[in-house]
Coordinates of N, CA and C in Angstrom, one line a residue:
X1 N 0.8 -1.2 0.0 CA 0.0 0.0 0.0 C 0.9 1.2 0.0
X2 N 0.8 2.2 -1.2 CA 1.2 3.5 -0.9 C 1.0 4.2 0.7
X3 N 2.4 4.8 0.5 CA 1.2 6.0 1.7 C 0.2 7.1 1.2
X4 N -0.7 7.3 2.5 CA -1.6 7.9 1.6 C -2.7 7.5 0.8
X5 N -2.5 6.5 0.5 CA -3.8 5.8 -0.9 C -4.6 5.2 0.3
X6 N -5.9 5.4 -0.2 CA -7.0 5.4 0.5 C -7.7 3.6 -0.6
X7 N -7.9 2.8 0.9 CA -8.0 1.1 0.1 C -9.7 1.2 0.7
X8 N -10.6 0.8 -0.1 CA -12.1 0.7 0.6 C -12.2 -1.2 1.0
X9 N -12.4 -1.1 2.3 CA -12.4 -2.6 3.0 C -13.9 -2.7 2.9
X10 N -14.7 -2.4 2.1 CA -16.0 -2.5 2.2 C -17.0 -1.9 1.3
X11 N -18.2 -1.8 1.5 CA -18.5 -0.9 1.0 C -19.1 0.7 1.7
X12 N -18.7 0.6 3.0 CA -18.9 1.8 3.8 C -17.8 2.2 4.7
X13 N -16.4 1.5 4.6 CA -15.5 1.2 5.0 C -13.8 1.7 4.5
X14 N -13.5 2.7 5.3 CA -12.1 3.4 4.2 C -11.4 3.3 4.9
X15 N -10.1 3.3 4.3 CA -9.0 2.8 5.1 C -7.6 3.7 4.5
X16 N -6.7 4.4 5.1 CA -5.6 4.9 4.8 C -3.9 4.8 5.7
X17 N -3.3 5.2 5.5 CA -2.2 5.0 6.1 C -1.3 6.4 6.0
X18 N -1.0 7.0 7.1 CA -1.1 8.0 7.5 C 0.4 8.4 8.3
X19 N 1.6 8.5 8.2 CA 2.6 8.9 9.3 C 3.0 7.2 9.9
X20 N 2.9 6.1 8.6 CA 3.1 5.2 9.5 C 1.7 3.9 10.0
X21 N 0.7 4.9 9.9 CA 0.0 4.6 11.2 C -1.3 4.3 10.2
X22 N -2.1 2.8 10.4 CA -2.8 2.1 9.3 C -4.4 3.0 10.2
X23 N -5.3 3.5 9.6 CA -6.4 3.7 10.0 C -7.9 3.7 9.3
X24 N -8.9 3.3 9.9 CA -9.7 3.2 9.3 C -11.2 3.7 9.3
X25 N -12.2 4.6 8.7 CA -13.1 4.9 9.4 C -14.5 4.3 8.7
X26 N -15.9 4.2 9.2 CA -16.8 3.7 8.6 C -17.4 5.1 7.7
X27 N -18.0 5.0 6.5 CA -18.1 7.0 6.1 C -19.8 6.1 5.7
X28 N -20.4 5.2 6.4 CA -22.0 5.1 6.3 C -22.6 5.6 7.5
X29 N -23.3 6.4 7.3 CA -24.3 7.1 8.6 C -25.7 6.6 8.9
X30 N -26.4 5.9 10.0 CA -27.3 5.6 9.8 C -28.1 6.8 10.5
X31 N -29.5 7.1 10.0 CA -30.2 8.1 10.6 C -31.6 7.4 10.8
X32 N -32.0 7.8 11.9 CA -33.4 6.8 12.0 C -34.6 8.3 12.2
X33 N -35.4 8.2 11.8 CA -36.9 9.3 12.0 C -37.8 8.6 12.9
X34 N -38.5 9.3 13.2 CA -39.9 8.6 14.6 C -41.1 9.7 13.2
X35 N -41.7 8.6 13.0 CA -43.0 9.3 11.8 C -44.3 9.0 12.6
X36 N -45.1 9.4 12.7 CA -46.5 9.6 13.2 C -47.5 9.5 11.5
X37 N -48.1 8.3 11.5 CA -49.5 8.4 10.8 C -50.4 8.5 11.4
X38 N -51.5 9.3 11.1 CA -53.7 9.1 11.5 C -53.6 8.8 10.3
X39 N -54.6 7.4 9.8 CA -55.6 7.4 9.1 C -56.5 6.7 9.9
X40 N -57.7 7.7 9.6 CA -59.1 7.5 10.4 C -58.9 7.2 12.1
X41 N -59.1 6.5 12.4 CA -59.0 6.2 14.1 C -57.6 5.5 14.7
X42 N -57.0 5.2 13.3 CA -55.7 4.0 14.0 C -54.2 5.1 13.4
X43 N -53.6 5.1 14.7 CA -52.5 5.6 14.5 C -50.7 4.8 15.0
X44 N -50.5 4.9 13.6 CA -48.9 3.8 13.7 C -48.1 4.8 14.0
X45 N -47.1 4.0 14.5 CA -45.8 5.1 14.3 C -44.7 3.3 14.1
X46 N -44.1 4.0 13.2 CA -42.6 3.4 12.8 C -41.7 4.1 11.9
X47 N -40.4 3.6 11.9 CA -39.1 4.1 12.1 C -38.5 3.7 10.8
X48 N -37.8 4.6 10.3 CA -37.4 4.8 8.9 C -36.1 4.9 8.9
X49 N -35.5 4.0 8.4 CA -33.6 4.4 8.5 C -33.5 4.3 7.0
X50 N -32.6 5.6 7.1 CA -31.6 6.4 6.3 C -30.1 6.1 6.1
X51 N -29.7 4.9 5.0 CA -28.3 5.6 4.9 C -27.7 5.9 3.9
X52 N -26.7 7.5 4.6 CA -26.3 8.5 4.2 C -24.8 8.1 3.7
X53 N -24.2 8.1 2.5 CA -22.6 7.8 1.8 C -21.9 8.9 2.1
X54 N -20.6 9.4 2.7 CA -19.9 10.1 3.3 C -18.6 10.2 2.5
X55 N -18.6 11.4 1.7 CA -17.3 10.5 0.7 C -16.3 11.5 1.9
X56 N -14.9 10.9 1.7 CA -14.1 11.2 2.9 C -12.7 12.4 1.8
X57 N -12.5 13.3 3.0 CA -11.8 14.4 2.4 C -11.2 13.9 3.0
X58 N -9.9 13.9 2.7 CA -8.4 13.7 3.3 C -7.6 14.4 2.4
X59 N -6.2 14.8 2.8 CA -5.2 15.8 2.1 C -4.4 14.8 2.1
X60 N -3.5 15.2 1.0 CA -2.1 14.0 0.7 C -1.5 14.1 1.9
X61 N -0.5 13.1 2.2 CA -0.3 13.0 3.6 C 1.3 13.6 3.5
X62 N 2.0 14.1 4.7 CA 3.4 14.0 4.1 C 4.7 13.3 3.7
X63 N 5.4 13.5 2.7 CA 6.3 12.5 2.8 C 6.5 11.5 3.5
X64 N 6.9 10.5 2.9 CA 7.6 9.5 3.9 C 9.1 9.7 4.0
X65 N 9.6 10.1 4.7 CA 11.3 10.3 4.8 C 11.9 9.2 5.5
X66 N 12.9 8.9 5.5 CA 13.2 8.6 6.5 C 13.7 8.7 7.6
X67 N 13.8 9.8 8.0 CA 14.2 10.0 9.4 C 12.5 10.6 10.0
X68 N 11.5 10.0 9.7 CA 10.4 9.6 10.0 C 9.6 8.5 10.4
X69 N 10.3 7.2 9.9 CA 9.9 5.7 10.0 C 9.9 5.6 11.1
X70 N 8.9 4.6 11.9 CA 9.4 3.8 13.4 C 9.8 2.5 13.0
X71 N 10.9 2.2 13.9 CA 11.0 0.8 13.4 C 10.3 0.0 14.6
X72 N 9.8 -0.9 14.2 CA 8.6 -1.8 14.8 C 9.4 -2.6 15.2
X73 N 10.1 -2.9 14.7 CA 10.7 -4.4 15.1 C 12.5 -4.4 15.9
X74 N 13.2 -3.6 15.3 CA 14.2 -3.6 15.9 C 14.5 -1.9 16.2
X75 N 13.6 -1.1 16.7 CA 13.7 0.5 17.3 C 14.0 0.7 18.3
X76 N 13.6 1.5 18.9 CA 14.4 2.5 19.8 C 13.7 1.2 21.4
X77 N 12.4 0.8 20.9 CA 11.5 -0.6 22.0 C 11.2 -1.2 21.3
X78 N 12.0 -2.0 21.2 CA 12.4 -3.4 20.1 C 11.1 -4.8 20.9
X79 N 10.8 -5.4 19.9 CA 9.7 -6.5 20.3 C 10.9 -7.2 20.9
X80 N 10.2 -8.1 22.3 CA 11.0 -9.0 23.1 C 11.4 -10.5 22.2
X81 N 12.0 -10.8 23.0 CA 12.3 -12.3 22.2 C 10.9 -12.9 22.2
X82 N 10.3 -13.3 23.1 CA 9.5 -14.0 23.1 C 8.4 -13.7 22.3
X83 N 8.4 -12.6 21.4 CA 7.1 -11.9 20.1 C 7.8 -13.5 19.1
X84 N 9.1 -14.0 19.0 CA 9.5 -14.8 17.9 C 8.6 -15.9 18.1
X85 N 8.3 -16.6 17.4 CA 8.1 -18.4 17.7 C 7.9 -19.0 16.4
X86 N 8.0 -20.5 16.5 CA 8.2 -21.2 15.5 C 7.6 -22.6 16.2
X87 N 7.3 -23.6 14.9 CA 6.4 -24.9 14.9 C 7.8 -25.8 15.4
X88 N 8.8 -25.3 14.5 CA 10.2 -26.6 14.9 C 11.3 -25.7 15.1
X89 N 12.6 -26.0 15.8 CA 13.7 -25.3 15.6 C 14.9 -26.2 15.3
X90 N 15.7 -25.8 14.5 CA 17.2 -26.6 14.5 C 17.1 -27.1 15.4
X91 N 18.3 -26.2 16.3 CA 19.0 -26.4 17.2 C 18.7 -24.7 17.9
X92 N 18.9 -24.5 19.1 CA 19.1 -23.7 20.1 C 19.9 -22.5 19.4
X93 N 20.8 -23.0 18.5 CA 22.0 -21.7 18.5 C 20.8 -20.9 17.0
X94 N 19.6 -21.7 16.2 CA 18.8 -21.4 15.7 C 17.3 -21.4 16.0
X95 N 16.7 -20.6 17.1 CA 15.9 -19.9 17.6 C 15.3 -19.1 17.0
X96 N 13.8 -18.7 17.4 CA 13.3 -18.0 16.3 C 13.8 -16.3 16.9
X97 N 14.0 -16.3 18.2 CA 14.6 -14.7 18.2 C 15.7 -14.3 17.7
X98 N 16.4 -15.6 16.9 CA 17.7 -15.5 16.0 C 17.0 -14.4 14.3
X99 N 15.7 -14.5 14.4 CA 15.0 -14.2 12.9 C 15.2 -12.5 12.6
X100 N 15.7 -12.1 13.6 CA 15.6 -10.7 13.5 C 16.5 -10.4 12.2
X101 N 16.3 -9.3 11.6 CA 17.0 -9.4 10.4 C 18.1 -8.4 10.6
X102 N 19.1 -8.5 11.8 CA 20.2 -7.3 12.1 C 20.9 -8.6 13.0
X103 N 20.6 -9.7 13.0 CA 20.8 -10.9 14.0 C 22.1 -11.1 13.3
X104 N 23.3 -11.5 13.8 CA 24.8 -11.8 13.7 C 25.1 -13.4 14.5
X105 N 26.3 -13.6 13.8 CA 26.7 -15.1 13.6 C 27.5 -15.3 15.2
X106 N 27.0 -15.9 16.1 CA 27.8 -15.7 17.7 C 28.1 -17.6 17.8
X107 N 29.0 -17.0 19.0 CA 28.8 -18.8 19.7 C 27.5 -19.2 20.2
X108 N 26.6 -18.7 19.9 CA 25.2 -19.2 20.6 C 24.4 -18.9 19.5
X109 N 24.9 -18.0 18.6 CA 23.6 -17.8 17.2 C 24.0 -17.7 16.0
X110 N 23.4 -19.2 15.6 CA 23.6 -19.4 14.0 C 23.2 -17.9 13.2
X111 N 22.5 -16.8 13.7 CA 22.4 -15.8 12.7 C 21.6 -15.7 11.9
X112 N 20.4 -17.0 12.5 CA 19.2 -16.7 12.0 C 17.9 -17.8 12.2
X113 N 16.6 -17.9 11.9 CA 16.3 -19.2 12.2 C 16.3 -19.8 11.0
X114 N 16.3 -21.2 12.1 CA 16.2 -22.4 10.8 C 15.2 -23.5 11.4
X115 N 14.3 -23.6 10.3 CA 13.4 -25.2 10.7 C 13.8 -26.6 11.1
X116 N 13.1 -27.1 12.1 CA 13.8 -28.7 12.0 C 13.6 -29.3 11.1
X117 N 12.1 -29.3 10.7 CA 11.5 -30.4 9.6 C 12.0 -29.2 8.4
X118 N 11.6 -30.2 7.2 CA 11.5 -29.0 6.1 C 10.9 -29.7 4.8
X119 N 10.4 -30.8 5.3 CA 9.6 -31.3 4.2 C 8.5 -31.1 4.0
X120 N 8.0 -29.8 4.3 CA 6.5 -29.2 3.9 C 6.8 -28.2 2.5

């Protein structure tokens, strides 16, 4: 997804991405009325919904630079190890907190993960 480009998840449903930051709003309005009929001695009342299509004004958003990005995953509050997991692992020194992609080759970490099985 561009930044900026506005994706419709629906049909009353818009969605943009904004500074980073995925957002989404509903632009269908329901409006309901209370109507009163008399004819002759019997009088109904029921309820009439209305809905209203909201097309959405948004301005282009600003650049994406980069000395604007967050990094999600290895930033300033990096996800813990425990955010990794995996169905199988090698070995120990190939853990899935090895997956990070800044992960380096140690006595304890092959430098990245690896599956046990791999015949899928």
């Amino acid at each position: 997804m561009k930044p900026g480009e506005i994706i419709s998840e629906g049909p009353c449903k818009q969605c943009q991405c904004v500074d980073n930051f995925y957002s989404c709003h509903d632009n269908c309005m329901v409006t309901e009325e209370d109507i009163t009929k008399q004819d002759r001695p019997m009088v109904f009342h029921e309820k009439i919904t209305t809905q209203v299509y909201l097309t959405p004004s948004v301005s282009p958003p600003p650049l994406c630079t980069e000395d604007r990005y967050i990094y999600l995953i290895q930033g300033d509050d990096p996800l813990p190890n425990s955010a990794f997991s995996a169905s199988s692992v090698l070995s120990a020194s190939f853990a899935p907190k090895y997956a990070r992609l800044d992960s380096k080759i140690t006595e304890k970490s092959g430098g990245s993960w690896a599956p046990q099985y791999t015949n899928q």
